[in-house]
Amino acid sequence: MKLENVIIKRFRSIEDAELADCGEFNVLIGKNNSGKSSALSAINAFFKCINNGEVLTLNPNVGKEIDFFNKQAQLPIEINIIFSLALAERDVLIRDIVAEAPQMKNAVDGINPSLYLSAVRSLIFEGKRN
């Protein structure tokens, strides 16, 4: 599995950005306060949220008001990571989906045969709870 693209929306100083055509080695270059650290933090947050294999995380490591672009907490943060897969990796993924959720057998038969996997992490602000 190889990281191909990263799309970040409404995270810290990033309103909407895409890191396209990621390679084996990537360098982010830019002026101070241009969003380099925010981009890396978004990627890190994505992987930390799915680290335990959970689809839903009630206590993500990001999602505080300060993490939202211009503190606009009413709009969700979106981090979309796109991976390319080898054919064998794709087949294992489909087999795992069917093993975990047999009711998905017919649905996976209709999956686009492309070798890309897109995973989106959407975070909302819950605010203070009473």
Tab-separated table of C-alpha atoms in Angstrom:
chain	number	residue	atom	x	y	z
A	1	MET	CA	0.000	0.000	0.000
A	2	LYS	CA	1.384	3.380	-0.993
A	3	LEU	CA	0.203	6.862	-0.052
A	4	GLU	CA	-0.870	8.679	-3.227
A	5	ASN	CA	-2.857	11.820	-2.265
A	6	VAL	CA	-3.894	13.678	0.861
A	7	ILE	CA	-6.857	16.074	0.831
A	8	ILE	CA	-7.339	18.274	3.896
A	9	LYS	CA	-10.342	20.519	4.513
A	10	ARG	CA	-10.871	22.957	7.364
A	11	PHE	CA	-7.985	21.845	9.583
A	12	ARG	CA	-6.114	24.523	11.547
A	13	SER	CA	-4.585	26.938	8.995
A	14	ILE	CA	-5.714	24.846	6.004
A	15	GLU	CA	-9.070	25.666	4.442
A	16	ASP	CA	-8.689	23.287	1.489
A	17	ALA	CA	-5.445	21.697	0.298
A	18	GLU	CA	-4.305	18.670	-1.640
A	19	LEU	CA	-0.938	16.963	-1.564
A	20	ALA	CA	-1.053	15.130	-4.887
A	21	ASP	CA	1.225	12.527	-6.396
A	22	CYS	CA	2.985	11.623	-3.157
A	23	GLY	CA	6.055	9.533	-3.740
A	24	GLU	CA	8.409	7.372	-1.742
A	25	PHE	CA	10.009	10.476	-0.242
A	26	ASN	CA	8.230	13.816	0.099
A	27	VAL	CA	9.434	17.253	1.151
A	28	LEU	CA	7.157	20.113	2.187
A	29	ILE	CA	8.669	23.506	1.464
A	30	GLY	CA	7.094	26.852	2.255
A	31	LYS	CA	7.244	30.049	4.233
A	32	ASN	CA	6.662	30.112	7.967
A	33	ASN	CA	2.974	29.742	8.876
A	34	SER	CA	2.085	28.426	5.414
A	35	GLY	CA	0.555	25.172	6.717
A	36	LYS	CA	3.402	22.648	6.499
A	37	SER	CA	3.057	21.541	10.130
A	38	SER	CA	-0.737	21.563	9.864
A	39	ALA	CA	-0.561	19.195	6.877
A	40	LEU	CA	1.707	16.816	8.778
A	41	SER	CA	-0.505	17.071	11.878
A	42	ALA	CA	-3.568	16.215	9.791
A	43	ILE	CA	-1.895	13.103	8.364
A	44	ASN	CA	-0.730	12.098	11.841
A	45	ALA	CA	-4.225	12.675	13.278
A	46	PHE	CA	-5.743	10.494	10.561
A	47	PHE	CA	-3.505	7.557	11.400
A	48	LYS	CA	-3.855	8.018	15.169
A	49	CYS	CA	-7.656	7.933	14.839
A	50	ILE	CA	-7.594	4.594	12.993
A	51	ASN	CA	-4.671	3.156	14.949
A	52	ASN	CA	-6.847	0.724	16.919
A	53	GLY	CA	-8.813	-0.345	13.857
A	54	GLU	CA	-11.914	1.494	15.004
A	55	VAL	CA	-14.215	3.077	12.441
A	56	LEU	CA	-15.725	5.434	15.011
A	57	THR	CA	-13.640	7.233	17.622
A	58	LEU	CA	-15.408	9.055	20.429
A	59	ASN	CA	-12.234	10.728	21.707
A	60	PRO	CA	-10.074	11.629	18.687
A	61	ASN	CA	-6.731	13.303	19.263
A	62	VAL	CA	-7.953	16.330	17.282
A	63	GLY	CA	-11.303	18.053	17.072
A	64	LYS	CA	-10.934	20.813	19.626
A	65	GLU	CA	-12.217	24.228	18.557
A	66	ILE	CA	-8.664	25.409	17.816
A	67	ASP	CA	-8.224	22.566	15.274
A	68	PHE	CA	-10.982	23.955	13.037
A	69	PHE	CA	-10.138	26.410	10.264
A	70	ASN	CA	-10.771	29.950	11.603
A	71	LYS	CA	-12.356	28.227	14.634
A	72	GLN	CA	-15.436	27.533	12.483
A	73	ALA	CA	-16.380	24.493	14.535
A	74	GLN	CA	-19.802	24.151	12.891
A	75	LEU	CA	-18.092	22.743	9.754
A	76	PRO	CA	-16.392	19.330	9.958
A	77	ILE	CA	-12.690	18.739	9.485
A	78	GLU	CA	-12.121	16.302	6.616
A	79	ILE	CA	-8.925	14.371	6.037
A	80	ASN	CA	-9.017	12.147	2.956
A	81	ILE	CA	-6.105	9.790	2.386
A	82	ILE	CA	-5.838	7.940	-0.921
A	83	PHE	CA	-3.674	4.851	-1.238
A	84	SER	CA	-2.717	2.752	-4.225
A	85	LEU	CA	-2.926	-0.985	-3.696
A	86	ALA	CA	-1.190	-3.912	-5.285
A	87	LEU	CA	-3.640	-6.429	-6.757
A	88	ALA	CA	-2.866	-8.912	-3.962
A	89	GLU	CA	-3.511	-6.223	-1.313
A	90	ARG	CA	-6.865	-5.381	-2.921
A	91	ASP	CA	-7.881	-9.055	-2.939
A	92	VAL	CA	-6.929	-9.460	0.739
A	93	LEU	CA	-8.887	-6.316	1.637
A	94	ILE	CA	-12.017	-7.589	-0.114
A	95	ARG	CA	-11.628	-11.009	1.498
A	96	ASP	CA	-11.283	-9.348	4.936
A	97	ILE	CA	-14.390	-7.220	4.370
A	98	VAL	CA	-16.449	-10.288	3.492
A	99	ALA	CA	-15.037	-12.229	6.473
A	100	GLU	CA	-15.938	-9.389	8.880
A	101	ALA	CA	-19.322	-8.642	7.308
A	102	PRO	CA	-20.690	-11.552	5.228
A	103	GLN	CA	-23.705	-9.438	4.247
A	104	MET	CA	-21.279	-7.350	2.144
A	105	LYS	CA	-20.465	-10.250	-0.231
A	106	ASN	CA	-22.726	-8.994	-3.038
A	107	ALA	CA	-21.648	-5.372	-2.498
A	108	VAL	CA	-17.931	-6.114	-2.867
A	109	ASP	CA	-18.579	-7.885	-6.154
A	110	GLY	CA	-19.525	-4.470	-7.543
A	111	ILE	CA	-16.438	-2.641	-6.237
A	112	ASN	CA	-14.560	-0.669	-8.851
A	113	PRO	CA	-11.587	-2.829	-9.897
A	114	SER	CA	-9.192	0.123	-9.605
A	115	LEU	CA	-6.329	-0.327	-7.233
A	116	TYR	CA	-7.012	2.781	-5.137
A	117	LEU	CA	-8.425	3.008	-1.642
A	118	SER	CA	-9.780	6.283	-0.316
A	119	ALA	CA	-10.363	6.668	3.425
A	120	VAL	CA	-11.974	9.815	4.832
A	121	ARG	CA	-11.842	10.911	8.453
A	122	SER	CA	-14.458	13.507	9.336
A	123	LEU	CA	-14.328	15.242	12.714
A	124	ILE	CA	-17.017	17.373	14.287
A	125	PHE	CA	-16.841	19.653	17.292
A	126	GLU	CA	-18.952	18.501	20.199
A	127	GLY	CA	-18.305	21.545	22.392
A	128	LYS	CA	-18.797	21.439	26.130
A	129	ARG	CA	-21.150	18.827	27.458
A	130	ASN	CA	-23.406	19.508	30.435
